[in-house]
Amino acid sequence: MNCYFHPQAEGVVTCGKCGVSMCKDCESNAFFRLDGGKGQALCNRCSLSEAQAVVDFESKWLKKRIVKLIICTILVVSGIVSLLIMNMRGELGTGIFNAIIYWAISGAIANIGNKKNNDSVKDQVWNAAYEYNHPFMHMIISILINAIFGPILLIAHFIGYMKSKAEYKKDMEVLEKIKSVVNQ
């Protein structure tokens, strides 16, 4: 069977998604592979649909994330302002309490629906099992961590957002490259 994309060349593998025959050149230059990039190659058309799905997901994730980060920034700054005002009034305890409440709310908002996860499958399974078996403890620990380290975590979330935005730009370049190859 000959290659679907290069009829003059012999097909040596099939696309991992649609099953069309691919030559050695198509297989070695595949943009996407199954099993996290280590498995069976995908043809250019299937690679295009995979790249488009990745870009669409990242675009939606980035839009939701920036809205959450803006809200969280307002809450963290409000906590700092409350802390400073209460300190000037001589009510440091109340200021600390207010700041912790603002930061805890900020952390909760920042982590709601945060599905973009780069952990290993093993870590994801362990975390999910722990959260399932100890939901109340998981919530308390998350709130405490966010309440104590609110401003630092906000900076970490912004850094993560910027890295994701850079990845998105690279993925857009790959998508455009795949489009140009498929449209030839």
Steps between C-alpha positions, in 0.01 A plus 500: 500500500638840406515814714177698496689830476785385273350239261841431346640382839427172675294525819680361805264600785144615547374815667424438867166677469345454155701201375623636164827360371810715554850477349822507701541874433147580624553284809833659593369856443170452682394799708309291757527149640284297733604418858640842587714533188666157522244283323354456157525798263198699387457612140506870415119529489461336843792707631316810383186404692710416811687831481173690455351325805807586711494864391124530562534352850793726588320807367194435718719418800702823462186714472349349815830520683559871438153586634571298814843660540352849479242417768769338716729801462221727623444274801870470588551875473186555710649271766826693501318835517283373786810379683671837461194705600429288806867514599491881485191495724679275748280199419762269350309184599191609310715597201668160494161326527356710213806438281481125560131497406565697179795276409308180572218613271755596237666159520167321477406696189842442342476124548138443397489310173876505461506196273819570314724250675851395404545246781586142420211256478617338823492836685160584353356167616650536848372858534153403379488205740611717792249770413224237466585328829560820699294779337461711814869474595602580142278810502633618839863453396440685171330790678779526758773495239321762291422715804857505626680528168241696295725765343777250424257253344350779290845574358547128431163489321602799285829331412311183407262706289788664315665162433171363370460804278849440355410133437180614331700722262730209413200273446346762269822499296487119477134518397583746222789278385272195489237700308758602241614137459143367471397772252789421260 
